[in-house]
PDB file of C-alpha atoms in Angstrom:
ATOM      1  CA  UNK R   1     -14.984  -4.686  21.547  1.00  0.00           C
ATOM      2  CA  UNK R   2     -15.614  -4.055  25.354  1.00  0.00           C
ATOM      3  CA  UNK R   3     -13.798  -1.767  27.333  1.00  0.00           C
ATOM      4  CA  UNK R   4     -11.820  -4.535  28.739  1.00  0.00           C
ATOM      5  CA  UNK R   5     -10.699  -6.692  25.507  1.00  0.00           C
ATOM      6  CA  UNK R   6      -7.379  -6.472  24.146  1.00  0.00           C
ATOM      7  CA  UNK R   7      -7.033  -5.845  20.485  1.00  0.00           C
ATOM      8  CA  UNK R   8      -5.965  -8.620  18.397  1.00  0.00           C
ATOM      9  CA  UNK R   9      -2.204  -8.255  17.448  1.00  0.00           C
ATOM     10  CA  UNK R  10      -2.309  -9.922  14.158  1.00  0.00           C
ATOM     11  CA  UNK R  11      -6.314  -8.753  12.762  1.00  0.00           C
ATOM     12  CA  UNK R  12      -4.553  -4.991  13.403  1.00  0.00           C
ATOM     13  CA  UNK R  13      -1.363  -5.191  11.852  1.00  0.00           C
ATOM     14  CA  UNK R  14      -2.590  -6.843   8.998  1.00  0.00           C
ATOM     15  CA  UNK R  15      -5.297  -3.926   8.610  1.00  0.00           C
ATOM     16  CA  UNK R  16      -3.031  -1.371   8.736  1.00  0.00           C
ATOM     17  CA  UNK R  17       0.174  -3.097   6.989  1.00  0.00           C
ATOM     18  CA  UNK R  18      -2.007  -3.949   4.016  1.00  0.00           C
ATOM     19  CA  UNK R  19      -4.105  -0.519   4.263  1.00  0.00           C
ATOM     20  CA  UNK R  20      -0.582   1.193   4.601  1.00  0.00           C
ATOM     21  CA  UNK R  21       0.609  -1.070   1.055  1.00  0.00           C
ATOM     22  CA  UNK R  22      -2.138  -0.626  -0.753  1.00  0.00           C
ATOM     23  CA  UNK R  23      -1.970   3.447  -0.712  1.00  0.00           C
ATOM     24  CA  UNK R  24       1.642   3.350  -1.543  1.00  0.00           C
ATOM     25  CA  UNK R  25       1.208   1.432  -4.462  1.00  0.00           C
ATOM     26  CA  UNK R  26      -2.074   2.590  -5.658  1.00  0.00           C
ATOM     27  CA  UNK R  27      -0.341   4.584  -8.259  1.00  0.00           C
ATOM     28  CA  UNK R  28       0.400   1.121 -10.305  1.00  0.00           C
ATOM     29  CA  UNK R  29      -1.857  -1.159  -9.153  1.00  0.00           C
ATOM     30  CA  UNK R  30      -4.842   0.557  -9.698  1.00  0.00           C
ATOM     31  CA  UNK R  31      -4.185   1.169 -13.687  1.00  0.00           C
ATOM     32  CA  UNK R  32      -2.984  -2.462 -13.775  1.00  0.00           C
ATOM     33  CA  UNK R  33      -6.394  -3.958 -11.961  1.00  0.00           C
ATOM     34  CA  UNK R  34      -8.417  -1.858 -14.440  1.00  0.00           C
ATOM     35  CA  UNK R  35      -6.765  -2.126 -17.306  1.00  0.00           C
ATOM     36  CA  UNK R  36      -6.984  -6.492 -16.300  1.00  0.00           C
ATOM     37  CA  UNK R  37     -10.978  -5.934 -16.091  1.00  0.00           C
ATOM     38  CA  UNK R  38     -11.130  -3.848 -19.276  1.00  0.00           C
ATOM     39  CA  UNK R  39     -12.326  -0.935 -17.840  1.00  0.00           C
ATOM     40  CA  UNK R  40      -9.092   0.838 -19.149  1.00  0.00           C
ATOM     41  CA  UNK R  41      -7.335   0.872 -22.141  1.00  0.00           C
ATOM     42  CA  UNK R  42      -3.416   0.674 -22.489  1.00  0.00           C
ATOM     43  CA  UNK R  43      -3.090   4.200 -23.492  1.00  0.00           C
ATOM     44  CA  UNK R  44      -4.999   5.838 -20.692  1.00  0.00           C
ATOM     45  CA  UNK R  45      -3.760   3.056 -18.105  1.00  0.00           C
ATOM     46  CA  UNK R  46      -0.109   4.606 -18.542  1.00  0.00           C
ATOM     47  CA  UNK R  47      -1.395   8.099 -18.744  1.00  0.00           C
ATOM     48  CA  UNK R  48      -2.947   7.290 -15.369  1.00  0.00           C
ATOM     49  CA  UNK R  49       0.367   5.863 -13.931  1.00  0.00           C
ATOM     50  CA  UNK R  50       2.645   8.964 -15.598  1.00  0.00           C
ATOM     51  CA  UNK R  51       0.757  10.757 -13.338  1.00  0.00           C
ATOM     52  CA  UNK R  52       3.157   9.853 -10.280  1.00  0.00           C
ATOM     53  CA  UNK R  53       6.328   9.743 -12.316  1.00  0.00           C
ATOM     54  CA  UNK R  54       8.665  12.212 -13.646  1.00  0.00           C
ATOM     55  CA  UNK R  55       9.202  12.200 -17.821  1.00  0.00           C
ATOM     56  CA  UNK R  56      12.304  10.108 -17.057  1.00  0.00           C
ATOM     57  CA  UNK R  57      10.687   7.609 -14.692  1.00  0.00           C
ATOM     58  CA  UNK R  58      11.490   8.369 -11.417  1.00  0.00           C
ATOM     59  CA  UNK R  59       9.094   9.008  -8.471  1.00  0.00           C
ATOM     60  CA  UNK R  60       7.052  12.307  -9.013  1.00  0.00           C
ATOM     61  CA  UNK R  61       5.279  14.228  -6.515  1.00  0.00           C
ATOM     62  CA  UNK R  62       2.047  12.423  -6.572  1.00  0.00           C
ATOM     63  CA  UNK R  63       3.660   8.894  -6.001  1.00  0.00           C
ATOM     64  CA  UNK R  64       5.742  10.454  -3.233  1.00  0.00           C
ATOM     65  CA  UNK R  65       2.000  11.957  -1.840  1.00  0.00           C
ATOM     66  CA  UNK R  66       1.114   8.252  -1.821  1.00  0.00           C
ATOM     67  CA  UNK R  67       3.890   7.058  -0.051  1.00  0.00           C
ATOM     68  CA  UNK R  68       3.536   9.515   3.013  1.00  0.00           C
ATOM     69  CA  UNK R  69      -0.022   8.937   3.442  1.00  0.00           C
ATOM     70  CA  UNK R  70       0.681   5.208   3.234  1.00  0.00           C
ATOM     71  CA  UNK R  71       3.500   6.169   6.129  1.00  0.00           C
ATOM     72  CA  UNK R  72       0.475   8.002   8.264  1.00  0.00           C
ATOM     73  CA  UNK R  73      -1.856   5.083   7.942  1.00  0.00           C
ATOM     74  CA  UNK R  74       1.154   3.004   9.463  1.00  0.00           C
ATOM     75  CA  UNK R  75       1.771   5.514  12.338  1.00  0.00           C
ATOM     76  CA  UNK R  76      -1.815   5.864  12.763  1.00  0.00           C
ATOM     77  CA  UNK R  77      -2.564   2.267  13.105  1.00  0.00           C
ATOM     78  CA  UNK R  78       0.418   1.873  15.764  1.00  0.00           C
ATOM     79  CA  UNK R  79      -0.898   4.877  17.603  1.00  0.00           C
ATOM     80  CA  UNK R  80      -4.397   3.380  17.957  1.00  0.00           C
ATOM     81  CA  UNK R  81      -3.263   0.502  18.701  1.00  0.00           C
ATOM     82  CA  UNK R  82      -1.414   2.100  21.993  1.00  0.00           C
ATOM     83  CA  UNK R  83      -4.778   4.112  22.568  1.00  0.00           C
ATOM     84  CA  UNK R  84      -6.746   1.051  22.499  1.00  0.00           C
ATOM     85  CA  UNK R  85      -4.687  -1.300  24.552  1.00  0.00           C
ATOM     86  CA  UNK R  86      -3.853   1.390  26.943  1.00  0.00           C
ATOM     87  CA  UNK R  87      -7.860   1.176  28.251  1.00  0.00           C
ATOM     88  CA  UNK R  88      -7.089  -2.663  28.813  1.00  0.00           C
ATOM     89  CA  UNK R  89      -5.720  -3.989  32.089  1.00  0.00           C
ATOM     90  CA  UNK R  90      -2.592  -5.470  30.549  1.00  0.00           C
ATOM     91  CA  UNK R  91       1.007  -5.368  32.250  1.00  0.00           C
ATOM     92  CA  UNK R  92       2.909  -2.308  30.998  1.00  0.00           C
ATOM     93  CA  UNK R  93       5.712  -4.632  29.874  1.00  0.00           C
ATOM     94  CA  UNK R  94       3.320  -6.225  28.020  1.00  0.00           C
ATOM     95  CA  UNK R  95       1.632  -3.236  26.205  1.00  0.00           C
ATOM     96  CA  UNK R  96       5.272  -2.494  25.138  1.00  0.00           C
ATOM     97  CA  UNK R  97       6.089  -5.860  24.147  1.00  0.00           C
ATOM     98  CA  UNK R  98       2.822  -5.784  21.809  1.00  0.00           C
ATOM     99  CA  UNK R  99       3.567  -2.200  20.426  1.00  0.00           C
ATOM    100  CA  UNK R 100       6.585  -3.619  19.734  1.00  0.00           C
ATOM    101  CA  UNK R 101       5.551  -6.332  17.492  1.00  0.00           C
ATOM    102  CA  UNK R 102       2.481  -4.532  16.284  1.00  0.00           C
ATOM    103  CA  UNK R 103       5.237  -1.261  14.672  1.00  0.00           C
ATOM    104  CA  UNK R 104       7.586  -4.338  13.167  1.00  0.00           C
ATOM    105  CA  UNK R 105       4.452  -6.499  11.624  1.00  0.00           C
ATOM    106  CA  UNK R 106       3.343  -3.339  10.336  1.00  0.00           C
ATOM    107  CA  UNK R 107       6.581  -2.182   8.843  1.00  0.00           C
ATOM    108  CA  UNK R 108       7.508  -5.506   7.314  1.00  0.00           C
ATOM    109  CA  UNK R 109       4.594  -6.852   6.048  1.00  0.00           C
ATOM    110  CA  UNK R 110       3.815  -3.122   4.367  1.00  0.00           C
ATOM    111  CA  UNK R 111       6.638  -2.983   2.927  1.00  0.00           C
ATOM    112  CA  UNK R 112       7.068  -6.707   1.623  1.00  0.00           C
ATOM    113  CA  UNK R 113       3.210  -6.409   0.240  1.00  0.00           C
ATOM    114  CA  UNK R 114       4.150  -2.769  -1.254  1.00  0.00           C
ATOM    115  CA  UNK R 115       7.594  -4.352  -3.142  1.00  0.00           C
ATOM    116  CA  UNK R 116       5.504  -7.149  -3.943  1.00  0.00           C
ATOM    117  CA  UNK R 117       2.827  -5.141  -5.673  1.00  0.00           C
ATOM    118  CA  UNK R 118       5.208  -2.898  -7.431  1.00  0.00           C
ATOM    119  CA  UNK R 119       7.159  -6.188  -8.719  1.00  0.00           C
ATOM    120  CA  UNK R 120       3.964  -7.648  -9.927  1.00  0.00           C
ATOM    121  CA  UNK R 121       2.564  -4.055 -11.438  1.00  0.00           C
ATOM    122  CA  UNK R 122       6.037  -3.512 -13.244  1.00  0.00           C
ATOM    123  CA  UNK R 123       5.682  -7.146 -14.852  1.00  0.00           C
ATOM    124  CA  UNK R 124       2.084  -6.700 -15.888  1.00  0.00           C
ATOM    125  CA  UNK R 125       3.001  -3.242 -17.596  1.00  0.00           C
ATOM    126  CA  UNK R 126       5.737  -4.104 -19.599  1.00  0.00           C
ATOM    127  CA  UNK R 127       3.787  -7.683 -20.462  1.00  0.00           C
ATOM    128  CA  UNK R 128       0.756  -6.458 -21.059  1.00  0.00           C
ATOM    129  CA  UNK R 129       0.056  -2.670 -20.454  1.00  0.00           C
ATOM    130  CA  UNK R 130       2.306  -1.318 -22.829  1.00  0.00           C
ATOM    131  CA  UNK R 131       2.275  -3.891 -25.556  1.00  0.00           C
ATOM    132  CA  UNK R 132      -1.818  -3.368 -25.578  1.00  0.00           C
ATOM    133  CA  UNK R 133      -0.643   0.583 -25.855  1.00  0.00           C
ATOM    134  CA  UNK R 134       1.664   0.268 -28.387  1.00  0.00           C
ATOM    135  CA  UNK R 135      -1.260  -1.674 -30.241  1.00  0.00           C
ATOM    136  CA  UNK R 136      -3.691   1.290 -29.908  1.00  0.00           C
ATOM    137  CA  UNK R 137      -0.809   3.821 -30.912  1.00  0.00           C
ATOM    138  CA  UNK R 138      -0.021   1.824 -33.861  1.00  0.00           C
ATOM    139  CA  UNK R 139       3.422   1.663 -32.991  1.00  0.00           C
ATOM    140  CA  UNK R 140       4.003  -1.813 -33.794  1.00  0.00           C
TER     141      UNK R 140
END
């Protein structure tokens, strides 16, 4: 990018929006993706995801760890954003307009991807995580 190109809008919020999902939710997706490839089995797949959960199933520290690193990739990706169009000769109305957009593209498409992946990861477990673990146990 030269010093005089504005950032793309849409290639940045998508970057950090999806970046910002992805770390959020990497607490259940990852154990679901490997379990899918077989490079996990059921058992260790939900000892990976008790991990970030408390013994009665809500959030634990480490999925809470996720989620404000996910928030920092967010704020970071607004505030380079602002860094990078601020060496740009764009109208100051402008810049704000697009910071604007950029902070609400972020926030909704992270969060819609995130609540999308931890609808899809809660399916896959109880279809298909814990039935395989339950196998393994011999609990059947």
């Amino acid at each position: 990018m030269t010093q005089n190109e504005k950032p793309n809008l849409v290639k940045w919020g998508l970057k950090y929006a999806v970046s910002a999902a992805m770390t959020g939710i990497l607490c259940c997706v990852a154990p679901a993706v490997l379990f899918m490839f077989g490079l996990m089995s059921g058992v260790y797949a939900i000892s990976f995801a008790d991990f970030f959960y408390q013994k009665d199933g809500s959030t634990g520290t480490g999925a809470w760890i996720l989620r404000i690193l996910a928030l920092c990739i967010g704020i970071y990706g607004i505030y380079s954003f602002q860094k990078k169009q601020n060496q740009c000769t764009i109208d100051p109305k402008r810049k704000q307009k697009n910071l604007i957009l950029l902070s609400f593209t972020i926030v909704i498409l992270g969060i819609g991807l995130y609540l999308g992946l931890e609808k899809w990861s809660a399916w896959y477990f109880d279809a298909h995580i814990v039935p395989a673990q339950q196998k393994e146990l011999n609990l059947n």
